[in-house]
Amino acid sequence: MATGARNPLRQVGTQLRPEDTMAALGYYIPGEQERIDIQFLPGLEGYIWVFPRCGHLSVGICGKGQPAAVLRKRLEQYLNERDITWKGAAFYSHLLPSLDTGSWKKNRVAGEGWMAVGDAAAWWIRSREKGCTTRFVRPTWRPAPCFGSE
Amino acid sequence: MSEVAEKLVQYRKLLRRDFAADLEFGSRLAKRVFLGRFLFGSVPARMVQFTRRSPRFSAIMQDLFAGKQPYLGLKKRLFRNLNGSLYEIGMSLGFSRLLSRNARA
């Protein structure tokens, strides 16, 4: 089963508690750049990213223990400070699994007649904002991160 | 133990060996990395400074974000590169001071 993190089936897959999740949201903004930007923010267990994609930038923020509205405001402030026009851009928002250490021990990944994969099993690499399936693909493109910290 | 239960245990072991142990360890690191303090500053701020000043440290960060560096071996690699990284940071600091002194003169 691959239902994503918002699993409507109660009997199968990872049982996510609020502290085992984080919000991720952002905008697809027309534009180009050849690097990725990562911005850490004070007191945020997460970060802002600017990833170049084909014909647009995926700009987003993720953070654990922060309401989505607060994250959105922080992201928009970041974009305004850098004169990046986000108004009118396509908005996206996801719930991501981000298990606390204790929750890994009892992570429900399989049972009789089923197994969970992807977000439904909480397989998520925090430092890359990617599901673990990408881990099996050796990247040929080596991104050069441009780190920022306030 | 039933056959299904045995298979489940085996499956969990395989997952753990493959990547679940790494993710679990990463969850332990996360709070310290994002909210921790190191040398009188936040850990992210120090990470950024070290990345700017040390090519070795920068390579580790690149591998971490590219998924080539597992969380489990991170500490070992950081320690293995510690002397080299500190040397590069020291040299970079000394060199930039020298440059600014020359510019003032």
PDB file of C-alpha atoms in Angstrom:
ATOM      1  CA  MET A   1       0.000   0.000   0.000  1.00  0.00           C
ATOM      2  CA  ALA A   2       1.200   3.466  -0.875  1.00  0.00           C
ATOM      3  CA  THR A   3      -1.390   5.878   0.446  1.00  0.00           C
ATOM      4  CA  GLY A   4       0.967   8.703   1.302  1.00  0.00           C
ATOM      5  CA  ALA A   5       1.224  10.142   4.796  1.00  0.00           C
ATOM      6  CA  ARG A   6      -2.490  10.917   4.986  1.00  0.00           C
ATOM      7  CA  ASN A   7      -3.384   7.255   5.250  1.00  0.00           C
ATOM      8  CA  PRO A   8      -7.144   6.799   5.634  1.00  0.00           C
ATOM      9  CA  LEU A   9      -6.772   3.091   6.522  1.00  0.00           C
ATOM     10  CA  ARG A  10      -6.523   2.668  10.273  1.00  0.00           C
ATOM     11  CA  GLN A  11      -5.453  -0.967  10.379  1.00  0.00           C
ATOM     12  CA  VAL A  12      -2.433  -0.772   8.085  1.00  0.00           C
ATOM     13  CA  GLY A  13       0.648   1.391   7.621  1.00  0.00           C
ATOM     14  CA  THR A  14       2.532   3.708   9.950  1.00  0.00           C
ATOM     15  CA  GLN A  15       0.412   5.151  12.728  1.00  0.00           C
ATOM     16  CA  LEU A  16       1.380   8.806  12.663  1.00  0.00           C
ATOM     17  CA  ARG A  17       0.954  10.887  15.807  1.00  0.00           C
ATOM     18  CA  PRO A  18       1.091  14.685  15.473  1.00  0.00           C
ATOM     19  CA  GLU A  19       4.689  14.676  16.755  1.00  0.00           C
ATOM     20  CA  ASP A  20       5.624  12.219  13.997  1.00  0.00           C
ATOM     21  CA  THR A  21       4.723  14.594  11.192  1.00  0.00           C
ATOM     22  CA  MET A  22       5.818  17.874   9.749  1.00  0.00           C
ATOM     23  CA  ALA A  23       4.286  20.282   7.284  1.00  0.00           C
ATOM     24  CA  ALA A  24       5.934  21.102   3.980  1.00  0.00           C
ATOM     25  CA  LEU A  25       4.570  23.780   1.706  1.00  0.00           C
ATOM     26  CA  GLY A  26       5.714  26.130  -0.983  1.00  0.00           C
ATOM     27  CA  TYR A  27       5.320  27.584  -4.422  1.00  0.00           C
ATOM     28  CA  TYR A  28       6.302  26.680  -7.959  1.00  0.00           C
ATOM     29  CA  ILE A  29       7.742  29.936  -9.216  1.00  0.00           C
ATOM     30  CA  PRO A  30       8.753  30.573 -12.817  1.00  0.00           C
ATOM     31  CA  GLY A  31      12.500  31.119 -12.987  1.00  0.00           C
ATOM     32  CA  GLU A  32      15.900  29.523 -13.345  1.00  0.00           C
ATOM     33  CA  GLN A  33      19.040  29.122 -11.294  1.00  0.00           C
ATOM     34  CA  GLU A  34      21.896  26.656 -11.355  1.00  0.00           C
ATOM     35  CA  ARG A  35      22.312  26.069  -7.656  1.00  0.00           C
ATOM     36  CA  ILE A  36      20.106  24.948  -4.813  1.00  0.00           C
ATOM     37  CA  ASP A  37      19.611  27.276  -1.865  1.00  0.00           C
ATOM     38  CA  ILE A  38      19.062  26.087   1.679  1.00  0.00           C
ATOM     39  CA  GLN A  39      18.108  28.604   4.349  1.00  0.00           C
ATOM     40  CA  PHE A  40      18.071  27.712   8.042  1.00  0.00           C
ATOM     41  CA  LEU A  41      15.907  29.834  10.314  1.00  0.00           C
ATOM     42  CA  PRO A  42      16.359  30.435  14.035  1.00  0.00           C
ATOM     43  CA  GLY A  43      14.318  28.092  16.213  1.00  0.00           C
ATOM     44  CA  LEU A  44      12.972  26.086  13.296  1.00  0.00           C
ATOM     45  CA  GLU A  45      13.481  22.348  13.109  1.00  0.00           C
ATOM     46  CA  GLY A  46      13.430  22.504   9.338  1.00  0.00           C
ATOM     47  CA  TYR A  47      14.510  24.804   6.544  1.00  0.00           C
ATOM     48  CA  ILE A  48      13.622  26.696   3.401  1.00  0.00           C
ATOM     49  CA  TRP A  49      14.766  25.368   0.042  1.00  0.00           C
ATOM     50  CA  VAL A  50      14.979  26.677  -3.483  1.00  0.00           C
ATOM     51  CA  PHE A  51      15.352  23.794  -5.923  1.00  0.00           C
ATOM     52  CA  PRO A  52      15.729  24.444  -9.658  1.00  0.00           C
ATOM     53  CA  ARG A  53      13.394  22.381 -11.793  1.00  0.00           C
ATOM     54  CA  CYS A  54      12.637  22.406 -15.529  1.00  0.00           C
ATOM     55  CA  GLY A  55      11.392  25.911 -16.251  1.00  0.00           C
ATOM     56  CA  HIS A  56      10.603  26.812 -12.661  1.00  0.00           C
ATOM     57  CA  LEU A  57      11.859  26.875  -9.099  1.00  0.00           C
ATOM     58  CA  SER A  58      10.388  24.764  -6.352  1.00  0.00           C
ATOM     59  CA  VAL A  59      10.543  26.999  -3.313  1.00  0.00           C
ATOM     60  CA  GLY A  60       9.358  25.579  -0.030  1.00  0.00           C
ATOM     61  CA  ILE A  61       9.639  25.289   3.700  1.00  0.00           C
ATOM     62  CA  CYS A  62       9.296  22.396   6.100  1.00  0.00           C
ATOM     63  CA  GLY A  63       9.272  22.444   9.857  1.00  0.00           C
ATOM     64  CA  LYS A  64       8.422  20.168  12.695  1.00  0.00           C
ATOM     65  CA  GLY A  65       6.098  21.380  15.442  1.00  0.00           C
ATOM     66  CA  GLN A  66       5.061  24.519  13.573  1.00  0.00           C
ATOM     67  CA  PRO A  67       1.586  25.253  12.178  1.00  0.00           C
ATOM     68  CA  ALA A  68       1.401  25.460   8.393  1.00  0.00           C
ATOM     69  CA  ALA A  69       0.186  29.082   8.542  1.00  0.00           C
ATOM     70  CA  VAL A  70       3.295  30.128  10.472  1.00  0.00           C
ATOM     71  CA  LEU A  71       5.576  28.287   8.043  1.00  0.00           C
ATOM     72  CA  ARG A  72       3.845  29.923   5.086  1.00  0.00           C
ATOM     73  CA  LYS A  73       4.330  33.367   6.587  1.00  0.00           C
ATOM     74  CA  ARG A  74       8.044  32.699   7.185  1.00  0.00           C
ATOM     75  CA  LEU A  75       8.482  31.466   3.621  1.00  0.00           C
ATOM     76  CA  GLU A  76       6.686  34.464   2.128  1.00  0.00           C
ATOM     77  CA  GLN A  77       8.790  36.809   4.245  1.00  0.00           C
ATOM     78  CA  TYR A  78      11.933  35.087   2.950  1.00  0.00           C
ATOM     79  CA  LEU A  79      10.733  35.455  -0.643  1.00  0.00           C
ATOM     80  CA  ASN A  80       9.792  39.122  -0.164  1.00  0.00           C
ATOM     81  CA  GLU A  81      13.220  39.879   1.305  1.00  0.00           C
ATOM     82  CA  ARG A  82      14.823  38.413  -1.795  1.00  0.00           C
ATOM     83  CA  ASP A  83      12.453  40.102  -4.244  1.00  0.00           C
ATOM     84  CA  ILE A  84      11.167  36.755  -5.473  1.00  0.00           C
ATOM     85  CA  THR A  85       7.638  37.210  -6.777  1.00  0.00           C
ATOM     86  CA  TRP A  86       5.413  34.492  -5.387  1.00  0.00           C
ATOM     87  CA  LYS A  87       1.969  36.061  -5.701  1.00  0.00           C
ATOM     88  CA  GLY A  88      -0.026  34.159  -8.293  1.00  0.00           C
ATOM     89  CA  ALA A  89       2.383  31.188  -8.267  1.00  0.00           C
ATOM     90  CA  ALA A  90       1.033  27.648  -7.816  1.00  0.00           C
ATOM     91  CA  PHE A  91       0.931  26.716  -4.138  1.00  0.00           C
ATOM     92  CA  TYR A  92       1.555  23.228  -2.773  1.00  0.00           C
ATOM     93  CA  SER A  93       1.280  21.734   0.673  1.00  0.00           C
ATOM     94  CA  HIS A  94       2.001  18.265   2.051  1.00  0.00           C
ATOM     95  CA  LEU A  95       2.016  16.419   5.305  1.00  0.00           C
ATOM     96  CA  LEU A  96       5.323  14.592   5.697  1.00  0.00           C
ATOM     97  CA  PRO A  97       6.181  11.716   7.973  1.00  0.00           C
ATOM     98  CA  SER A  98       8.987  12.623  10.366  1.00  0.00           C
ATOM     99  CA  LEU A  99       9.089   9.989  13.042  1.00  0.00           C
ATOM    100  CA  ASP A 100      10.457  10.686  16.486  1.00  0.00           C
ATOM    101  CA  THR A 101      13.192   8.242  17.467  1.00  0.00           C
ATOM    102  CA  GLY A 102      10.872   6.218  19.715  1.00  0.00           C
ATOM    103  CA  SER A 103       8.298   5.816  16.965  1.00  0.00           C
ATOM    104  CA  TRP A 104      10.787   4.058  14.680  1.00  0.00           C
ATOM    105  CA  LYS A 105      10.878   1.089  17.060  1.00  0.00           C
ATOM    106  CA  LYS A 106       7.151   0.437  16.675  1.00  0.00           C
ATOM    107  CA  ASN A 107       6.757   1.575  13.080  1.00  0.00           C
ATOM    108  CA  ARG A 108       4.053  -0.582  11.489  1.00  0.00           C
ATOM    109  CA  VAL A 109       5.421  -1.345   8.043  1.00  0.00           C
ATOM    110  CA  ALA A 110       3.871  -4.726   7.266  1.00  0.00           C
ATOM    111  CA  GLY A 111       1.295  -7.245   8.399  1.00  0.00           C
ATOM    112  CA  GLU A 112      -0.573 -10.232   7.123  1.00  0.00           C
ATOM    113  CA  GLY A 113      -1.316  -9.641   3.449  1.00  0.00           C
ATOM    114  CA  TRP A 114       0.033  -6.079   3.281  1.00  0.00           C
ATOM    115  CA  MET A 115       3.179  -4.016   3.348  1.00  0.00           C
ATOM    116  CA  ALA A 116       3.482  -0.247   3.369  1.00  0.00           C
ATOM    117  CA  VAL A 117       5.910   1.694   1.207  1.00  0.00           C
ATOM    118  CA  GLY A 118       6.951   5.309   0.798  1.00  0.00           C
ATOM    119  CA  ASP A 119       5.272   7.911   3.007  1.00  0.00           C
ATOM    120  CA  ALA A 120       2.778   5.321   4.234  1.00  0.00           C
ATOM    121  CA  ALA A 121       5.724   3.590   5.925  1.00  0.00           C
ATOM    122  CA  ALA A 122       7.337   6.897   6.970  1.00  0.00           C
ATOM    123  CA  TRP A 123      10.366   6.348   4.755  1.00  0.00           C
ATOM    124  CA  TRP A 124      11.542   9.862   4.449  1.00  0.00           C
ATOM    125  CA  ILE A 125      14.999  11.438   4.317  1.00  0.00           C
ATOM    126  CA  ARG A 126      14.787  14.698   6.170  1.00  0.00           C
ATOM    127  CA  SER A 127      17.963  16.290   4.859  1.00  0.00           C
ATOM    128  CA  ARG A 128      16.831  15.936   1.260  1.00  0.00           C
ATOM    129  CA  GLU A 129      13.076  16.300   1.334  1.00  0.00           C
ATOM    130  CA  LYS A 130      12.883  13.086  -0.621  1.00  0.00           C
ATOM    131  CA  GLY A 131      11.331   9.717  -0.147  1.00  0.00           C
ATOM    132  CA  CYS A 132      13.713   6.824   0.340  1.00  0.00           C
ATOM    133  CA  THR A 133      13.038   5.248  -3.010  1.00  0.00           C
ATOM    134  CA  THR A 134      15.345   7.863  -4.521  1.00  0.00           C
ATOM    135  CA  ARG A 135      18.084   6.470  -2.315  1.00  0.00           C
ATOM    136  CA  PHE A 136      18.404   3.489  -4.612  1.00  0.00           C
ATOM    137  CA  VAL A 137      19.084   5.687  -7.610  1.00  0.00           C
ATOM    138  CA  ARG A 138      22.665   6.869  -7.689  1.00  0.00           C
ATOM    139  CA  PRO A 139      22.584  10.541  -8.571  1.00  0.00           C
ATOM    140  CA  THR A 140      24.832  11.599 -11.409  1.00  0.00           C
ATOM    141  CA  TRP A 141      24.098  15.241 -10.788  1.00  0.00           C
ATOM    142  CA  ARG A 142      25.910  16.490  -7.759  1.00  0.00           C
ATOM    143  CA  PRO A 143      24.194  19.597  -6.452  1.00  0.00           C
ATOM    144  CA  ALA A 144      26.292  22.354  -5.005  1.00  0.00           C
ATOM    145  CA  PRO A 145      24.294  23.593  -2.037  1.00  0.00           C
ATOM    146  CA  CYS A 146      24.373  27.273  -1.247  1.00  0.00           C
ATOM    147  CA  PHE A 147      23.742  27.376   2.485  1.00  0.00           C
ATOM    148  CA  GLY A 148      22.356  30.340   4.326  1.00  0.00           C
ATOM    149  CA  SER A 149      21.692  30.932   7.969  1.00  0.00           C
ATOM    150  CA  GLU A 150      20.108  33.855   9.765  1.00  0.00           C
TER     151      GLU A 150
ATOM    152  CA  MET B   1       5.987 -18.380  15.720  1.00  0.00           C
ATOM    153  CA  SER B   2       3.755 -18.502  12.647  1.00  0.00           C
ATOM    154  CA  GLU B   3       5.266 -18.329   9.211  1.00  0.00           C
ATOM    155  CA  VAL B   4       3.815 -14.869   8.587  1.00  0.00           C
ATOM    156  CA  ALA B   5       5.143 -13.532  11.881  1.00  0.00           C
ATOM    157  CA  GLU B   6       8.563 -14.938  11.094  1.00  0.00           C
ATOM    158  CA  LYS B   7       8.541 -13.304   7.686  1.00  0.00           C
ATOM    159  CA  LEU B   8       7.559  -9.984   9.252  1.00  0.00           C
ATOM    160  CA  VAL B   9      10.452 -10.140  11.683  1.00  0.00           C
ATOM    161  CA  GLN B  10      12.789 -10.981   8.828  1.00  0.00           C
ATOM    162  CA  TYR B  11      11.405  -8.138   6.708  1.00  0.00           C
ATOM    163  CA  ARG B  12      11.879  -5.631   9.540  1.00  0.00           C
ATOM    164  CA  LYS B  13      15.473  -6.842   9.938  1.00  0.00           C
ATOM    165  CA  LEU B  14      16.129  -6.339   6.233  1.00  0.00           C
ATOM    166  CA  LEU B  15      14.641  -2.854   6.300  1.00  0.00           C
ATOM    167  CA  ARG B  16      16.704  -1.976   9.328  1.00  0.00           C
ATOM    168  CA  ARG B  17      19.879  -3.190   7.649  1.00  0.00           C
ATOM    169  CA  ASP B  18      19.064  -1.409   4.417  1.00  0.00           C
ATOM    170  CA  PHE B  19      18.015   2.053   5.588  1.00  0.00           C
ATOM    171  CA  ALA B  20      15.607   2.153   8.561  1.00  0.00           C
ATOM    172  CA  ALA B  21      18.441   2.220  11.121  1.00  0.00           C
ATOM    173  CA  ASP B  22      19.921   5.176   9.283  1.00  0.00           C
ATOM    174  CA  LEU B  23      16.624   7.070   9.320  1.00  0.00           C
ATOM    175  CA  GLU B  24      16.145   6.314  12.999  1.00  0.00           C
ATOM    176  CA  PHE B  25      19.606   7.660  13.739  1.00  0.00           C
ATOM    177  CA  GLY B  26      18.811  10.709  11.598  1.00  0.00           C
ATOM    178  CA  SER B  27      15.736  11.412  13.702  1.00  0.00           C
ATOM    179  CA  ARG B  28      17.970  11.447  16.773  1.00  0.00           C
ATOM    180  CA  LEU B  29      20.334  13.915  15.119  1.00  0.00           C
ATOM    181  CA  ALA B  30      17.690  16.275  13.750  1.00  0.00           C
ATOM    182  CA  LYS B  31      16.893  18.261  16.897  1.00  0.00           C
ATOM    183  CA  ARG B  32      20.571  18.693  17.690  1.00  0.00           C
ATOM    184  CA  VAL B  33      21.392  19.825  14.166  1.00  0.00           C
ATOM    185  CA  PHE B  34      18.549  22.297  13.737  1.00  0.00           C
ATOM    186  CA  LEU B  35      18.200  23.634  17.267  1.00  0.00           C
ATOM    187  CA  GLY B  36      21.548  22.844  18.908  1.00  0.00           C
ATOM    188  CA  ARG B  37      24.427  25.169  19.743  1.00  0.00           C
ATOM    189  CA  PHE B  38      28.129  24.781  18.997  1.00  0.00           C
ATOM    190  CA  LEU B  39      31.016  27.151  19.794  1.00  0.00           C
ATOM    191  CA  PHE B  40      28.661  29.903  21.091  1.00  0.00           C
ATOM    192  CA  GLY B  41      26.525  29.850  17.932  1.00  0.00           C
ATOM    193  CA  SER B  42      23.722  27.816  16.451  1.00  0.00           C
ATOM    194  CA  VAL B  43      24.711  24.541  14.777  1.00  0.00           C
ATOM    195  CA  PRO B  44      23.291  25.616  11.359  1.00  0.00           C
ATOM    196  CA  ALA B  45      25.257  28.890  11.506  1.00  0.00           C
ATOM    197  CA  ARG B  46      28.479  26.993  12.281  1.00  0.00           C
ATOM    198  CA  MET B  47      27.707  24.477   9.536  1.00  0.00           C
ATOM    199  CA  VAL B  48      27.353  27.302   7.020  1.00  0.00           C
ATOM    200  CA  GLN B  49      30.590  28.949   8.176  1.00  0.00           C
ATOM    201  CA  PHE B  50      32.535  25.687   8.066  1.00  0.00           C
ATOM    202  CA  THR B  51      31.106  24.876   4.644  1.00  0.00           C
ATOM    203  CA  ARG B  52      32.294  28.232   3.320  1.00  0.00           C
ATOM    204  CA  ARG B  53      35.777  27.885   4.767  1.00  0.00           C
ATOM    205  CA  SER B  54      36.619  24.207   4.405  1.00  0.00           C
ATOM    206  CA  PRO B  55      36.432  22.301   1.111  1.00  0.00           C
ATOM    207  CA  ARG B  56      36.541  19.014   3.052  1.00  0.00           C
ATOM    208  CA  PHE B  57      33.576  19.981   5.213  1.00  0.00           C
ATOM    209  CA  SER B  58      31.782  21.313   2.140  1.00  0.00           C
ATOM    210  CA  ALA B  59      32.218  17.936   0.404  1.00  0.00           C
ATOM    211  CA  ILE B  60      30.674  16.173   3.397  1.00  0.00           C
ATOM    212  CA  MET B  61      27.685  18.524   3.341  1.00  0.00           C
ATOM    213  CA  GLN B  62      27.239  18.013  -0.398  1.00  0.00           C
ATOM    214  CA  ASP B  63      27.262  14.251   0.031  1.00  0.00           C
ATOM    215  CA  LEU B  64      24.816  14.497   2.924  1.00  0.00           C
ATOM    216  CA  PHE B  65      22.310  16.527   0.913  1.00  0.00           C
ATOM    217  CA  ALA B  66      22.847  14.387  -2.193  1.00  0.00           C
ATOM    218  CA  GLY B  67      22.073  11.258  -0.154  1.00  0.00           C
ATOM    219  CA  LYS B  68      25.546   9.773  -0.650  1.00  0.00           C
ATOM    220  CA  GLN B  69      26.522  10.153   2.988  1.00  0.00           C
ATOM    221  CA  PRO B  70      24.392   8.071   5.381  1.00  0.00           C
ATOM    222  CA  TYR B  71      23.654   9.547   8.807  1.00  0.00           C
ATOM    223  CA  LEU B  72      25.172   6.491  10.479  1.00  0.00           C
ATOM    224  CA  GLY B  73      28.695   7.066   9.174  1.00  0.00           C
ATOM    225  CA  LEU B  74      28.537  10.848   9.436  1.00  0.00           C
ATOM    226  CA  LYS B  75      30.179  11.216  12.834  1.00  0.00           C
ATOM    227  CA  LYS B  76      33.038   8.924  11.815  1.00  0.00           C
ATOM    228  CA  ARG B  77      33.652  10.875   8.593  1.00  0.00           C
ATOM    229  CA  LEU B  78      33.498  14.218  10.403  1.00  0.00           C
ATOM    230  CA  PHE B  79      36.092  13.014  12.904  1.00  0.00           C
ATOM    231  CA  ARG B  80      38.262  11.518  10.157  1.00  0.00           C
ATOM    232  CA  ASN B  81      38.299  14.893   8.441  1.00  0.00           C
ATOM    233  CA  LEU B  82      38.474  16.962  11.613  1.00  0.00           C
ATOM    234  CA  ASN B  83      42.166  17.842  11.457  1.00  0.00           C
ATOM    235  CA  GLY B  84      42.036  18.698   7.774  1.00  0.00           C
ATOM    236  CA  SER B  85      38.849  20.706   8.152  1.00  0.00           C
ATOM    237  CA  LEU B  86      40.153  22.674  11.132  1.00  0.00           C
ATOM    238  CA  TYR B  87      43.391  23.341   9.267  1.00  0.00           C
ATOM    239  CA  GLU B  88      41.438  24.644   6.256  1.00  0.00           C
ATOM    240  CA  ILE B  89      39.215  26.799   8.464  1.00  0.00           C
ATOM    241  CA  GLY B  90      42.249  28.174  10.319  1.00  0.00           C
ATOM    242  CA  MET B  91      44.112  28.894   7.105  1.00  0.00           C
ATOM    243  CA  SER B  92      41.073  30.544   5.579  1.00  0.00           C
ATOM    244  CA  LEU B  93      40.606  32.747   8.655  1.00  0.00           C
ATOM    245  CA  GLY B  94      44.299  33.661   8.781  1.00  0.00           C
ATOM    246  CA  PHE B  95      44.424  34.344   5.069  1.00  0.00           C
ATOM    247  CA  SER B  96      41.367  36.602   5.122  1.00  0.00           C
ATOM    248  CA  ARG B  97      42.826  38.565   8.075  1.00  0.00           C
ATOM    249  CA  LEU B  98      46.090  38.951   6.191  1.00  0.00           C
ATOM    250  CA  LEU B  99      44.232  40.214   3.136  1.00  0.00           C
ATOM    251  CA  SER B 100      42.198  42.762   5.106  1.00  0.00           C
ATOM    252  CA  ARG B 101      45.389  43.970   6.875  1.00  0.00           C
ATOM    253  CA  ASN B 102      47.123  44.409   3.530  1.00  0.00           C
ATOM    254  CA  ALA B 103      44.095  46.220   2.142  1.00  0.00           C
ATOM    255  CA  ARG B 104      44.131  48.653   5.082  1.00  0.00           C
ATOM    256  CA  ALA B 105      47.860  49.322   4.742  1.00  0.00           C
TER     257      ALA B 105
END
